[in-house]
PDB file of C-alpha atoms in Angstrom:
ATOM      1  CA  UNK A1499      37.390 -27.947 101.945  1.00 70.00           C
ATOM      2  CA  UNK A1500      38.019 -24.735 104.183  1.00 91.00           C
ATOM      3  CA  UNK A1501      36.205 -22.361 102.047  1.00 89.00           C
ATOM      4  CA  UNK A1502      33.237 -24.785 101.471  1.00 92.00           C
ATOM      5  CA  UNK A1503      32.943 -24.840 105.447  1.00 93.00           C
ATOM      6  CA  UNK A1504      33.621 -20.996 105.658  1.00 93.00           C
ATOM      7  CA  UNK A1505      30.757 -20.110 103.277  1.00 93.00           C
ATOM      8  CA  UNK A1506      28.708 -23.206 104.952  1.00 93.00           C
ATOM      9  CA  UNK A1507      29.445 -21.445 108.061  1.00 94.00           C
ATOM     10  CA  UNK A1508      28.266 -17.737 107.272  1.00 94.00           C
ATOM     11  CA  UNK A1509      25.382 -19.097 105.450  1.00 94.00           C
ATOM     12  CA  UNK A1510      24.039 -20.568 108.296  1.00 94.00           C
ATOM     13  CA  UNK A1511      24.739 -17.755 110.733  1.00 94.00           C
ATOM     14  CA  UNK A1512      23.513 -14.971 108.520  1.00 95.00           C
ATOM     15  CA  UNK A1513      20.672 -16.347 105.415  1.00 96.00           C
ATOM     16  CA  UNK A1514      17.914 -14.952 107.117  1.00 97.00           C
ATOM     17  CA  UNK A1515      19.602 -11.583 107.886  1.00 96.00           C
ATOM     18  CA  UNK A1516      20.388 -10.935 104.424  1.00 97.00           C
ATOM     19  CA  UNK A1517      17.404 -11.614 102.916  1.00 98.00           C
ATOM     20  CA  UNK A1518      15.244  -9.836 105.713  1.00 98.00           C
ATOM     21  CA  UNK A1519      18.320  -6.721 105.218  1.00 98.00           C
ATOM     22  CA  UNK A1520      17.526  -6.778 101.594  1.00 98.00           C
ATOM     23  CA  UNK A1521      13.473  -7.297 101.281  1.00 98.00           C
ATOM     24  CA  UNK A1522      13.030  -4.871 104.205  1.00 98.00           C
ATOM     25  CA  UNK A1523      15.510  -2.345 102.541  1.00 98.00           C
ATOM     26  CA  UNK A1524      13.759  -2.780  99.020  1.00 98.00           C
ATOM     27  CA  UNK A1525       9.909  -2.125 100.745  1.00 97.00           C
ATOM     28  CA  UNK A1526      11.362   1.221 102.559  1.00 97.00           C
ATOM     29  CA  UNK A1527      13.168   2.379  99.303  1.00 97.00           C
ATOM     30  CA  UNK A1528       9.735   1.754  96.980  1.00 97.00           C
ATOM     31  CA  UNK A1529       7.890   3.285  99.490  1.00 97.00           C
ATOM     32  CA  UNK A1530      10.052   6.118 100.443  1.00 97.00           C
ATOM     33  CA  UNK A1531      10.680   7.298  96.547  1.00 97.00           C
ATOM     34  CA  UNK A1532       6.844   6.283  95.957  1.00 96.00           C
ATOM     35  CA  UNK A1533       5.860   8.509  98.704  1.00 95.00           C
ATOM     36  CA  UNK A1534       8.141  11.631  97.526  1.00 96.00           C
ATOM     37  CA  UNK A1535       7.028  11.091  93.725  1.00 95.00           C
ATOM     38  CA  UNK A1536       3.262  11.003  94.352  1.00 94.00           C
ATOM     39  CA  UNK A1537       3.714  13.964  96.533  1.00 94.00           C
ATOM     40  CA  UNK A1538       6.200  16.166  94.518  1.00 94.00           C
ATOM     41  CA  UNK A1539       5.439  15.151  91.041  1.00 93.00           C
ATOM     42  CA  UNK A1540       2.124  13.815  90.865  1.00 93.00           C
ATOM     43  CA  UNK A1541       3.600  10.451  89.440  1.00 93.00           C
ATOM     44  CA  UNK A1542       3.939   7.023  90.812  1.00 91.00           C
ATOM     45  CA  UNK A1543       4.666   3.796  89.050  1.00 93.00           C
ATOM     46  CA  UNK A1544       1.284   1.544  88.722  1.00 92.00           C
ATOM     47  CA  UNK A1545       3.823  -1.749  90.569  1.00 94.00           C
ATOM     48  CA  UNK A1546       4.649   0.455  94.106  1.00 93.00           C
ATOM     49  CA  UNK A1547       1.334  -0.635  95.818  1.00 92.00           C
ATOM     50  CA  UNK A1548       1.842  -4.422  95.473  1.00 95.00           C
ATOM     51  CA  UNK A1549       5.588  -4.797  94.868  1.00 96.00           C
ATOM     52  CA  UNK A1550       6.118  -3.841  98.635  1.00 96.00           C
ATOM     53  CA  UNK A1551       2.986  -6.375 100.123  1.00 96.00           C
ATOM     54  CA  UNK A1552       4.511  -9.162  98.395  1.00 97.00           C
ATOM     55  CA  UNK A1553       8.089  -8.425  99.500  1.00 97.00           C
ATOM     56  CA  UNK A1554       6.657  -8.405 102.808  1.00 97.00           C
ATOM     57  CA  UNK A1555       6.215 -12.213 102.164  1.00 96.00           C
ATOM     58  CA  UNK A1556      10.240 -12.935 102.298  1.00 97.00           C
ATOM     59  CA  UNK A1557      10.464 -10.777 105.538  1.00 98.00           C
ATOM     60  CA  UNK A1558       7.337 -12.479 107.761  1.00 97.00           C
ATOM     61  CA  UNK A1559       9.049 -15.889 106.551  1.00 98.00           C
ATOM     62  CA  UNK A1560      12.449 -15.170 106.934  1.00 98.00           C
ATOM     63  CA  UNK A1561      11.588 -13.350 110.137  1.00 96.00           C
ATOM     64  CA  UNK A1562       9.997 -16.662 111.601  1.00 96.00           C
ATOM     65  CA  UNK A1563      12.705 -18.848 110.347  1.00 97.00           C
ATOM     66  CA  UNK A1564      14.962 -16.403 112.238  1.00 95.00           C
ATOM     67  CA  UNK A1565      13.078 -16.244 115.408  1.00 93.00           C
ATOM     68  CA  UNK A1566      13.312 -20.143 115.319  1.00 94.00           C
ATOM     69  CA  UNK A1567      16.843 -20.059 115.174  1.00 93.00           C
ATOM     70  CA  UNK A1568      17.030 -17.721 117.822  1.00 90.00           C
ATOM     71  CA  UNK A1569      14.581 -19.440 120.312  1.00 88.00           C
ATOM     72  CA  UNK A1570      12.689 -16.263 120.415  1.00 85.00           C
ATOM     73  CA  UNK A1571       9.931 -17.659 119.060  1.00 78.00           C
ATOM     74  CA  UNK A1572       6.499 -18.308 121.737  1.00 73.00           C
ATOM     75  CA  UNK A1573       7.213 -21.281 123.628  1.00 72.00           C
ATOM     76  CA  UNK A1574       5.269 -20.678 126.760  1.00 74.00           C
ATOM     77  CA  UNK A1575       8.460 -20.171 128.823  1.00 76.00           C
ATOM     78  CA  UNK A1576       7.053 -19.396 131.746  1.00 77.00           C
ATOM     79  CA  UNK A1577       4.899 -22.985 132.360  1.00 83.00           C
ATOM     80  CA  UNK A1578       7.907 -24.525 131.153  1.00 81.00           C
ATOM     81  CA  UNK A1579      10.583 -23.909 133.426  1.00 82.00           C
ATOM     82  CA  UNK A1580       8.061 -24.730 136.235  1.00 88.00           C
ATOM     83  CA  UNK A1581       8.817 -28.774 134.734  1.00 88.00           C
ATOM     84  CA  UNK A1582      11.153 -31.057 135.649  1.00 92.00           C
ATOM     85  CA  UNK A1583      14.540 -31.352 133.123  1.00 92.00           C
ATOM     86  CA  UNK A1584      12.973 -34.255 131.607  1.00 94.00           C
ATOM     87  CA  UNK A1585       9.026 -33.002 130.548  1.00 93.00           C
ATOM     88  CA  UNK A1586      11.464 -30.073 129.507  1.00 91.00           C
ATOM     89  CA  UNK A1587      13.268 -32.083 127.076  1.00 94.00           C
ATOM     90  CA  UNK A1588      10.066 -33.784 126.508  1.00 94.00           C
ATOM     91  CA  UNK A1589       8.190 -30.365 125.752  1.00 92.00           C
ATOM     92  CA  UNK A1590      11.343 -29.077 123.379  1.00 93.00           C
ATOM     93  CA  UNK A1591      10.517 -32.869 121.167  1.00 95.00           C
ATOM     94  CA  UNK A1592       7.024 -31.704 120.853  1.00 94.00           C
ATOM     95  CA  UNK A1593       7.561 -28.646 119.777  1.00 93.00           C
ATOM     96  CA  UNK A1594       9.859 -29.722 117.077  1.00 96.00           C
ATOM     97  CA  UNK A1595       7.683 -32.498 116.053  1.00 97.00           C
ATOM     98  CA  UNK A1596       4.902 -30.336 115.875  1.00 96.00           C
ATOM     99  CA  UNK A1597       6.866 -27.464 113.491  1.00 96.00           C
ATOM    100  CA  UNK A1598       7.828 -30.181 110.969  1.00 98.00           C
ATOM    101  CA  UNK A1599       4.191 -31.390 110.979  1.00 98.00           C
ATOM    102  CA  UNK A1600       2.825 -27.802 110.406  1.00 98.00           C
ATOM    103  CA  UNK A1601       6.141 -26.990 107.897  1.00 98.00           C
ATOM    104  CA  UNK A1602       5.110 -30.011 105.960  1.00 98.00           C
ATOM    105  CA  UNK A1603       1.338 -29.292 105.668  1.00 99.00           C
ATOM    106  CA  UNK A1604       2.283 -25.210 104.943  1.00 98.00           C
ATOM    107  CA  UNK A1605       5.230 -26.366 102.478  1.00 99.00           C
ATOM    108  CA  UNK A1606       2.645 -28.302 100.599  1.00 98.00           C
ATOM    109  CA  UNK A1607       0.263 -26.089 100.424  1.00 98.00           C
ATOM    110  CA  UNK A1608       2.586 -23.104  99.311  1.00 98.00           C
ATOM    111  CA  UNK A1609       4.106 -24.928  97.028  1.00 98.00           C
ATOM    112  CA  UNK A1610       0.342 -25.859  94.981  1.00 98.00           C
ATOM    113  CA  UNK A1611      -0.033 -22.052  95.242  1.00 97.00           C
ATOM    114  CA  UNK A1612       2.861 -21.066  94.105  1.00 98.00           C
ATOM    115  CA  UNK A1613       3.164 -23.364  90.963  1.00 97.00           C
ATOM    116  CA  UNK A1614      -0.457 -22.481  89.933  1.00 97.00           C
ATOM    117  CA  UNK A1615       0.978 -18.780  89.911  1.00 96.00           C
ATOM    118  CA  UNK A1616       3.931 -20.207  87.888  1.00 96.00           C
ATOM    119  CA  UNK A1617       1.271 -22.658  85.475  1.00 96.00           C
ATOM    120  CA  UNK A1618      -1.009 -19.314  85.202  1.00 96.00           C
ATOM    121  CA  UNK A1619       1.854 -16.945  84.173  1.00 94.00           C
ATOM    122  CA  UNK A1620       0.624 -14.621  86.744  1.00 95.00           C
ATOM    123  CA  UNK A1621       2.468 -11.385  86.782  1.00 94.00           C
ATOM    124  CA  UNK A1622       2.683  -8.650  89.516  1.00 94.00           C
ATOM    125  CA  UNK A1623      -0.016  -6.172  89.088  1.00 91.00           C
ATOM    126  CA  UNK A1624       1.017  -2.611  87.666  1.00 91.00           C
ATOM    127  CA  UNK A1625       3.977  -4.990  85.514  1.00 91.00           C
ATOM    128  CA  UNK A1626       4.005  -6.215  82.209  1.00 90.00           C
ATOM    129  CA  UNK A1627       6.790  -9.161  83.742  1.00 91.00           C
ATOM    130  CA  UNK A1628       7.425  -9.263  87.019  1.00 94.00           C
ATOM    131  CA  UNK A1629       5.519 -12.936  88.006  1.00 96.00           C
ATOM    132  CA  UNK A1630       4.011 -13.516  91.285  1.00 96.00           C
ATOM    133  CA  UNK A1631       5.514 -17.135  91.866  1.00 96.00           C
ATOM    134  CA  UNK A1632       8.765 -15.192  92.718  1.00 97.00           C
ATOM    135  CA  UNK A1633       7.408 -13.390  95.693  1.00 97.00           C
ATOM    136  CA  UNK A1634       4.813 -16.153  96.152  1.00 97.00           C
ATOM    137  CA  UNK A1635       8.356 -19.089  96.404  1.00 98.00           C
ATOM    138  CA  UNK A1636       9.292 -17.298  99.675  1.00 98.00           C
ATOM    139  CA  UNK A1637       7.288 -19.326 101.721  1.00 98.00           C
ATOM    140  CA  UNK A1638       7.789 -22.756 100.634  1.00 98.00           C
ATOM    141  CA  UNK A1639      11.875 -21.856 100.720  1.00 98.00           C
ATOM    142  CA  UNK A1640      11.239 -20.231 104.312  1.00 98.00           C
ATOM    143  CA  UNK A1641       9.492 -23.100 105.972  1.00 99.00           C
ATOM    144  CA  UNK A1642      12.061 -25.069 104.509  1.00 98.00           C
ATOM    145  CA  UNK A1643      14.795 -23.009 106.182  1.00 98.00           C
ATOM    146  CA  UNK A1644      12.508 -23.273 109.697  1.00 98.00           C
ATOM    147  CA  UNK A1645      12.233 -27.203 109.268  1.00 98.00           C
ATOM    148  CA  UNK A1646      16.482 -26.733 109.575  1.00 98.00           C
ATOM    149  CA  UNK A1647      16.235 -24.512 112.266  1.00 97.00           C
ATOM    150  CA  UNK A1648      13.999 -26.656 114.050  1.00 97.00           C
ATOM    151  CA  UNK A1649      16.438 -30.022 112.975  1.00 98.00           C
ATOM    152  CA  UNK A1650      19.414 -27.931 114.311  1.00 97.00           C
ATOM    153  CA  UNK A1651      17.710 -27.134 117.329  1.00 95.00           C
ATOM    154  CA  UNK A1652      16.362 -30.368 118.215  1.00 96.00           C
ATOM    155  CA  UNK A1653      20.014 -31.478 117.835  1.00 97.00           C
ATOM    156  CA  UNK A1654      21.112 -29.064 120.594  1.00 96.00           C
ATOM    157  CA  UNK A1655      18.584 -30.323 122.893  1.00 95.00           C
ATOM    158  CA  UNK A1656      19.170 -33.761 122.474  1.00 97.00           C
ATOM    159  CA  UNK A1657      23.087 -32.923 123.304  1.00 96.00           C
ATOM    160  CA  UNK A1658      22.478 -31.014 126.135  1.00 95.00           C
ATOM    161  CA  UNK A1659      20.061 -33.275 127.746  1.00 96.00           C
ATOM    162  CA  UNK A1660      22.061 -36.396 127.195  1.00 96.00           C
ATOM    163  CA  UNK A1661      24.776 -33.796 129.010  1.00 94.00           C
ATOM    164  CA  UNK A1662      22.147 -33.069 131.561  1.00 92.00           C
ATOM    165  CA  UNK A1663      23.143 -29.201 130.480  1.00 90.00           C
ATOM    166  CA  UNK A1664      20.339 -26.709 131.412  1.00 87.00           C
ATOM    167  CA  UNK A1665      18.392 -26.374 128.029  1.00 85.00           C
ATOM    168  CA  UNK A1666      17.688 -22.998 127.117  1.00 77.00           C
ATOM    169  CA  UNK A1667      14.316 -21.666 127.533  1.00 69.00           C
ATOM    170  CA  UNK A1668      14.235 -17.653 127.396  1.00 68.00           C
ATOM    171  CA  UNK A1669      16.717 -16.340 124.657  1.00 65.00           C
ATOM    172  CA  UNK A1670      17.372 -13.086 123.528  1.00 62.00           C
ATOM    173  CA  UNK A1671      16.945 -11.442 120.131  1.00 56.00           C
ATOM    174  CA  UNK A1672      19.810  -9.509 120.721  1.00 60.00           C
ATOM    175  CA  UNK A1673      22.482 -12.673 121.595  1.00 56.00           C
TER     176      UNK A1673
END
């Protein structure tokens, strides 16, 4: 059961690092060799206009899902630590209620759009089969990831307040 918990473990510290690391590294590299080709050789592949905007899709998501985790999302910090502990707590439920609400309306929504792409066998344009539902399944999967986030977060905060810990309010990217 140790390596289940290990891998468990890393999963949730790093999932959104990797796939931001990779997505972002993938958009600079098309780019980058797109950029040098059209420039040098007069060539560039029909795909590296749209292949990079739709990876951008698994870094915005990821990114936000991240930010969640991290607390470094807006939160209106400033009006909130002017509250008593409790309408802090009570602020920290509303948020979290109010990101599964929005994660469940976005989720369904994303999901419609992304099996029409996948009913419609549309592909990438400038491919002949690279399909759009792959790029298109990033948000759906992300807002899934943030509805965790949010879960584990909310978890925190009810610990620490039933601790009467100081919740935290202003976190850093960099932590």
């Amino acid at each position: 059961m140790k390596p289940l918990q290990t891998l468990l473990k890393w999963l949730d510290e790093n999932t959104e690092k990797v796939i931001i690391l990779i997505t972002y590294s993938s958009m600079a590299g098309i780019i980058f060799v797109e950029v040098v080709r059209r420039f040098l050789f007069n060539q560039q592949v029909p795909w590296s206009t749209t292949v990079p905007v739709l990876l951008f899709l698994w870094v915005t998501w990821f990114g936000a899902s991240y930010n969640i985790k991290k607390r470094t999302h807006l939160a209106l910090t400033e009006i909130r630590s002017r509250l008593s502990y409790k309408h802090q707590f009570y602020c920290l439920v509303l948020d979290a209620v109010l990101w599964i609400a929005f994660a469940i309306i976005v989720i369904y929504h994303a999901t419609s759009q992304t099996y029409i792409a996948y009913d419609n066998f549309a592909i990438v344009g400038g491919t002949d089969d690279v399909m759009e539902w792959w790029f298109y399944l990033a948000t759906p999967l992300a807002w899934g990831l943030i509805v965790i986030r949010v879960l584990q977060n909310l978890a925190q905060d009810i610990r620490q307040y039933q601790r009467k810990e100081p919740f935290v309010l202003q976190a850093s990217l960099l932590d």
